[in-house]
């Protein structure tokens, strides 16, 4: 193995596939001198490795990467979707059951949003499923304060520009009025930061509850708040176009919320 050998994968990608860290975090680990390859500490991620190379992180041997896995998680409101929070607020990753491997979120849900959040152990899967080009519809149940006319909703259906940001046309259905609030079903494909909240404010209403109920073919269903359910490997392979021997697994995990936003290392 040499720096100019093109075979294999970049070291940061290999660490990500092995569930050690995201690529960016792996690059930071390398810069901190925590990674060795074949007994030599490396200081640059510009290195390709193969299965024949011996890699350690913090002195621990890195094993064969796990196959791509995906979990469905019912995120409660009040958790931030980040590994670490500068305000020390509770995080999604700190709330996961202890037996979970290290995972990354596919997209995000903001602090006050709830519902379906996809988790994966594979950085490549994360990037693939986050791309707008994937075209997967994200569907939400949206409660707004007040009521809104069909003419206003037509602005969202046609696509709207807010503060210079262009939002693609949404699929919007008015479901029912419930006292001072109204419920809508909103489907989007891009998922820009706070897209539904910002566009609703632009037509004169405020979102006071936002629940994601589906992400592409994956449904929240009857998954309870705080629960995690792993998709069967057959489903993962079918959706990602991966071939291989089936190893079906479906495990539902209990709620396990911490009292702070600090996260354990996974």
PDB file of N, CA, C and O in Angstrom, residues 22 25 69-71 73 75 80-83 92-93 96 100-110 116-130 212 215 266:
ATOM      1  N   UNK A  22     -18.511   9.351  10.658  1.00  0.00           N
ATOM      2  CA  UNK A  22     -18.789   9.891   9.339  1.00  0.00           C
ATOM      3  C   UNK A  22     -17.461  10.216   8.663  1.00  0.00           C
ATOM      4  O   UNK A  22     -16.406  10.251   9.315  1.00  0.00           O
ATOM      5  N   UNK A  25     -15.883  13.236  10.303  1.00  0.00           N
ATOM      6  CA  UNK A  25     -15.346  12.918  11.626  1.00  0.00           C
ATOM      7  C   UNK A  25     -14.094  12.047  11.509  1.00  0.00           C
ATOM      8  O   UNK A  25     -13.149  12.197  12.290  1.00  0.00           O
ATOM      9  N   UNK A  69     -27.269  -0.893   6.497  1.00  0.00           N
ATOM     10  CA  UNK A  69     -28.469  -1.145   7.294  1.00  0.00           C
ATOM     11  C   UNK A  69     -29.247   0.158   7.443  1.00  0.00           C
ATOM     12  O   UNK A  69     -28.668   1.251   7.449  1.00  0.00           O
ATOM     13  N   UNK A  70     -30.568   0.032   7.565  1.00  0.00           N
ATOM     14  CA  UNK A  70     -31.432   1.201   7.744  1.00  0.00           C
ATOM     15  C   UNK A  70     -32.415   0.916   8.878  1.00  0.00           C
ATOM     16  O   UNK A  70     -32.990  -0.170   8.957  1.00  0.00           O
ATOM     17  N   UNK A  71     -32.594   1.908   9.732  1.00  0.00           N
ATOM     18  CA  UNK A  71     -33.570   1.833  10.816  1.00  0.00           C
ATOM     19  C   UNK A  71     -34.609   2.936  10.668  1.00  0.00           C
ATOM     20  O   UNK A  71     -34.305   4.032  10.170  1.00  0.00           O
ATOM     21  N   UNK A  73     -36.945   5.387  12.896  1.00  0.00           N
ATOM     22  CA  UNK A  73     -36.976   5.914  14.266  1.00  0.00           C
ATOM     23  C   UNK A  73     -38.102   6.933  14.371  1.00  0.00           C
ATOM     24  O   UNK A  73     -38.225   7.817  13.518  1.00  0.00           O
ATOM     25  N   UNK A  75     -38.978   9.921  15.963  1.00  0.00           N
ATOM     26  CA  UNK A  75     -38.370  11.008  16.734  1.00  0.00           C
ATOM     27  C   UNK A  75     -39.431  11.797  17.488  1.00  0.00           C
ATOM     28  O   UNK A  75     -40.380  12.286  16.900  1.00  0.00           O
ATOM     29  N   UNK A  80     -32.667  17.293  19.221  1.00  0.00           N
ATOM     30  CA  UNK A  80     -31.994  17.832  18.042  1.00  0.00           C
ATOM     31  C   UNK A  80     -31.340  16.694  17.279  1.00  0.00           C
ATOM     32  O   UNK A  80     -30.868  15.715  17.876  1.00  0.00           O
ATOM     33  N   UNK A  81     -31.324  16.816  15.944  1.00  0.00           N
ATOM     34  CA  UNK A  81     -30.758  15.769  15.100  1.00  0.00           C
ATOM     35  C   UNK A  81     -29.300  16.100  14.818  1.00  0.00           C
ATOM     36  O   UNK A  81     -28.943  16.545  13.726  1.00  0.00           O
ATOM     37  N   UNK A  82     -28.475  15.923  15.812  1.00  0.00           N
ATOM     38  CA  UNK A  82     -27.051  16.196  15.685  1.00  0.00           C
ATOM     39  C   UNK A  82     -26.294  15.320  16.666  1.00  0.00           C
ATOM     40  O   UNK A  82     -26.847  14.871  17.671  1.00  0.00           O
ATOM     41  N   UNK A  83     -25.030  15.058  16.356  1.00  0.00           N
ATOM     42  CA  UNK A  83     -24.207  14.238  17.242  1.00  0.00           C
ATOM     43  C   UNK A  83     -23.906  14.970  18.545  1.00  0.00           C
ATOM     44  O   UNK A  83     -23.949  14.398  19.615  1.00  0.00           O
ATOM     45  N   UNK A  92     -31.011  13.206  19.309  1.00  0.00           N
ATOM     46  CA  UNK A  92     -31.528  11.937  18.800  1.00  0.00           C
ATOM     47  C   UNK A  92     -30.563  10.804  19.125  1.00  0.00           C
ATOM     48  O   UNK A  92     -30.960   9.731  19.605  1.00  0.00           O
ATOM     49  N   UNK A  93     -29.275  11.032  18.904  1.00  0.00           N
ATOM     50  CA  UNK A  93     -28.301   9.955  19.052  1.00  0.00           C
ATOM     51  C   UNK A  93     -28.079   9.581  20.515  1.00  0.00           C
ATOM     52  O   UNK A  93     -27.789   8.430  20.829  1.00  0.00           O
ATOM     53  N   UNK A  96     -30.997   7.074  21.598  1.00  0.00           N
ATOM     54  CA  UNK A  96     -31.124   5.738  21.020  1.00  0.00           C
ATOM     55  C   UNK A  96     -30.727   4.673  22.031  1.00  0.00           C
ATOM     56  O   UNK A  96     -29.927   4.918  22.936  1.00  0.00           O
ATOM     57  N   UNK A 100     -27.632  -0.052  20.021  1.00  0.00           N
ATOM     58  CA  UNK A 100     -27.538   0.387  18.634  1.00  0.00           C
ATOM     59  C   UNK A 100     -26.081   0.602  18.255  1.00  0.00           C
ATOM     60  O   UNK A 100     -25.288   1.117  19.045  1.00  0.00           O
ATOM     61  N   UNK A 101     -25.690   0.244  17.014  1.00  0.00           N
ATOM     62  CA  UNK A 101     -24.348   0.598  16.550  1.00  0.00           C
ATOM     63  C   UNK A 101     -24.288   2.093  16.252  1.00  0.00           C
ATOM     64  O   UNK A 101     -25.294   2.795  16.367  1.00  0.00           O
ATOM     65  N   UNK A 102     -23.128   2.583  15.857  1.00  0.00           N
ATOM     66  CA  UNK A 102     -23.038   3.977  15.466  1.00  0.00           C
ATOM     67  C   UNK A 102     -23.847   4.185  14.187  1.00  0.00           C
ATOM     68  O   UNK A 102     -23.714   3.435  13.225  1.00  0.00           O
ATOM     69  N   UNK A 103     -24.717   5.186  14.176  1.00  0.00           N
ATOM     70  CA  UNK A 103     -25.564   5.459  13.015  1.00  0.00           C
ATOM     71  C   UNK A 103     -25.533   6.946  12.682  1.00  0.00           C
ATOM     72  O   UNK A 103     -25.129   7.779  13.488  1.00  0.00           O
ATOM     73  N   UNK A 104     -25.982   7.240  11.463  1.00  0.00           N
ATOM     74  CA  UNK A 104     -26.138   8.611  10.981  1.00  0.00           C
ATOM     75  C   UNK A 104     -27.585   8.805  10.573  1.00  0.00           C
ATOM     76  O   UNK A 104     -28.255   7.850  10.179  1.00  0.00           O
ATOM     77  N   UNK A 105     -28.051  10.037  10.636  1.00  0.00           N
ATOM     78  CA  UNK A 105     -29.415  10.308  10.189  1.00  0.00           C
ATOM     79  C   UNK A 105     -29.418  10.580   8.693  1.00  0.00           C
ATOM     80  O   UNK A 105     -28.472  11.145   8.147  1.00  0.00           O
ATOM     81  N   UNK A 106     -30.488  10.159   8.046  1.00  0.00           N
ATOM     82  CA  UNK A 106     -30.705  10.487   6.636  1.00  0.00           C
ATOM     83  C   UNK A 106     -31.606  11.716   6.631  1.00  0.00           C
ATOM     84  O   UNK A 106     -32.804  11.623   6.888  1.00  0.00           O
ATOM     85  N   UNK A 107     -31.027  12.879   6.378  1.00  0.00           N
ATOM     86  CA  UNK A 107     -31.766  14.121   6.534  1.00  0.00           C
ATOM     87  C   UNK A 107     -31.934  14.439   8.011  1.00  0.00           C
ATOM     88  O   UNK A 107     -31.340  13.782   8.881  1.00  0.00           O
ATOM     89  N   UNK A 108     -32.763  15.441   8.288  1.00  0.00           N
ATOM     90  CA  UNK A 108     -32.959  15.866   9.673  1.00  0.00           C
ATOM     91  C   UNK A 108     -34.417  16.195   9.927  1.00  0.00           C
ATOM     92  O   UNK A 108     -35.182  16.410   8.996  1.00  0.00           O
ATOM     93  N   UNK A 109     -34.746  16.245  11.196  1.00  0.00           N
ATOM     94  CA  UNK A 109     -35.983  16.848  11.664  1.00  0.00           C
ATOM     95  C   UNK A 109     -35.573  17.860  12.719  1.00  0.00           C
ATOM     96  O   UNK A 109     -34.741  17.549  13.583  1.00  0.00           O
ATOM     97  N   UNK A 110     -36.131  19.071  12.667  1.00  0.00           N
ATOM     98  CA  UNK A 110     -35.682  20.092  13.608  1.00  0.00           C
ATOM     99  C   UNK A 110     -36.190  19.808  15.018  1.00  0.00           C
ATOM    100  O   UNK A 110     -36.948  18.866  15.260  1.00  0.00           O
ATOM    101  N   UNK A 116     -41.091  10.325  11.512  1.00  0.00           N
ATOM    102  CA  UNK A 116     -40.166   9.362  10.934  1.00  0.00           C
ATOM    103  C   UNK A 116     -38.808   9.974  10.606  1.00  0.00           C
ATOM    104  O   UNK A 116     -38.704  10.926   9.846  1.00  0.00           O
ATOM    105  N   UNK A 117     -37.761   9.385  11.184  1.00  0.00           N
ATOM    106  CA  UNK A 117     -36.388   9.736  10.858  1.00  0.00           C
ATOM    107  C   UNK A 117     -35.671   8.449  10.477  1.00  0.00           C
ATOM    108  O   UNK A 117     -35.712   7.463  11.222  1.00  0.00           O
ATOM    109  N   UNK A 118     -35.039   8.429   9.314  1.00  0.00           N
ATOM    110  CA  UNK A 118     -34.288   7.259   8.883  1.00  0.00           C
ATOM    111  C   UNK A 118     -32.863   7.340   9.417  1.00  0.00           C
ATOM    112  O   UNK A 118     -32.241   8.405   9.405  1.00  0.00           O
ATOM    113  N   UNK A 119     -32.347   6.209   9.864  1.00  0.00           N
ATOM    114  CA  UNK A 119     -30.981   6.106  10.364  1.00  0.00           C
ATOM    115  C   UNK A 119     -30.253   5.035   9.573  1.00  0.00           C
ATOM    116  O   UNK A 119     -30.859   4.045   9.150  1.00  0.00           O
ATOM    117  N   UNK A 120     -28.958   5.215   9.368  1.00  0.00           N
ATOM    118  CA  UNK A 120     -28.164   4.230   8.640  1.00  0.00           C
ATOM    119  C   UNK A 120     -26.763   4.145   9.220  1.00  0.00           C
ATOM    120  O   UNK A 120     -26.278   5.092   9.841  1.00  0.00           O
ATOM    121  N   UNK A 121     -26.114   3.021   8.983  1.00  0.00           N
ATOM    122  CA  UNK A 121     -24.722   2.839   9.395  1.00  0.00           C
ATOM    123  C   UNK A 121     -23.757   3.146   8.263  1.00  0.00           C
ATOM    124  O   UNK A 121     -22.544   3.020   8.422  1.00  0.00           O
ATOM    125  N   UNK A 122     -24.291   3.570   7.107  1.00  0.00           N
ATOM    126  CA  UNK A 122     -23.486   3.690   5.891  1.00  0.00           C
ATOM    127  C   UNK A 122     -23.545   5.108   5.327  1.00  0.00           C
ATOM    128  O   UNK A 122     -24.618   5.585   4.959  1.00  0.00           O
ATOM    129  N   UNK A 123     -22.383   5.751   5.225  1.00  0.00           N
ATOM    130  CA  UNK A 123     -22.340   7.115   4.711  1.00  0.00           C
ATOM    131  C   UNK A 123     -22.793   7.228   3.273  1.00  0.00           C
ATOM    132  O   UNK A 123     -23.392   8.231   2.875  1.00  0.00           O
ATOM    133  N   UNK A 124     -22.501   6.206   2.461  1.00  0.00           N
ATOM    134  CA  UNK A 124     -22.937   6.236   1.064  1.00  0.00           C
ATOM    135  C   UNK A 124     -24.446   6.189   0.933  1.00  0.00           C
ATOM    136  O   UNK A 124     -25.040   6.877   0.104  1.00  0.00           O
ATOM    137  N   UNK A 125     -25.090   5.376   1.774  1.00  0.00           N
ATOM    138  CA  UNK A 125     -26.555   5.306   1.779  1.00  0.00           C
ATOM    139  C   UNK A 125     -27.134   6.645   2.210  1.00  0.00           C
ATOM    140  O   UNK A 125     -28.101   7.145   1.616  1.00  0.00           O
ATOM    141  N   UNK A 126     -26.555   7.251   3.230  1.00  0.00           N
ATOM    142  CA  UNK A 126     -27.008   8.557   3.703  1.00  0.00           C
ATOM    143  C   UNK A 126     -27.005   9.573   2.571  1.00  0.00           C
ATOM    144  O   UNK A 126     -28.011  10.254   2.316  1.00  0.00           O
ATOM    145  N   UNK A 127     -25.881   9.684   1.873  1.00  0.00           N
ATOM    146  CA  UNK A 127     -25.784  10.679   0.797  1.00  0.00           C
ATOM    147  C   UNK A 127     -26.760  10.380  -0.334  1.00  0.00           C
ATOM    148  O   UNK A 127     -27.403  11.286  -0.863  1.00  0.00           O
ATOM    149  N   UNK A 128     -26.882   9.106  -0.689  1.00  0.00           N
ATOM    150  CA  UNK A 128     -27.769   8.724  -1.798  1.00  0.00           C
ATOM    151  C   UNK A 128     -29.217   9.085  -1.509  1.00  0.00           C
ATOM    152  O   UNK A 128     -29.915   9.651  -2.359  1.00  0.00           O
ATOM    153  N   UNK A 129     -29.674   8.793  -0.286  1.00  0.00           N
ATOM    154  CA  UNK A 129     -31.086   8.999   0.030  1.00  0.00           C
ATOM    155  C   UNK A 129     -31.414  10.453   0.360  1.00  0.00           C
ATOM    156  O   UNK A 129     -32.577  10.838   0.381  1.00  0.00           O
ATOM    157  N   UNK A 130     -30.387  11.259   0.625  1.00  0.00           N
ATOM    158  CA  UNK A 130     -30.620  12.684   0.884  1.00  0.00           C
ATOM    159  C   UNK A 130     -30.683  13.500  -0.397  1.00  0.00           C
ATOM    160  O   UNK A 130     -31.199  14.626  -0.395  1.00  0.00           O
ATOM    161  N   UNK A 212     -43.576  14.005  10.496  1.00  0.00           N
ATOM    162  CA  UNK A 212     -43.279  13.315   9.232  1.00  0.00           C
ATOM    163  C   UNK A 212     -43.817  11.896   9.314  1.00  0.00           C
ATOM    164  O   UNK A 212     -43.466  11.146  10.232  1.00  0.00           O
ATOM    165  N   UNK A 215     -41.173   8.711   4.349  1.00  0.00           N
ATOM    166  CA  UNK A 215     -39.986   9.161   3.615  1.00  0.00           C
ATOM    167  C   UNK A 215     -39.793   8.172   2.488  1.00  0.00           C
ATOM    168  O   UNK A 215     -39.359   7.042   2.715  1.00  0.00           O
ATOM    169  N   UNK A 266     -20.053   6.004  19.824  1.00  0.00           N
ATOM    170  CA  UNK A 266     -20.499   4.772  19.180  1.00  0.00           C
ATOM    171  C   UNK A 266     -19.616   4.503  17.993  1.00  0.00           C
ATOM    172  O   UNK A 266     -19.351   5.383  17.212  1.00  0.00           O
TER     173      UNK A 266
END
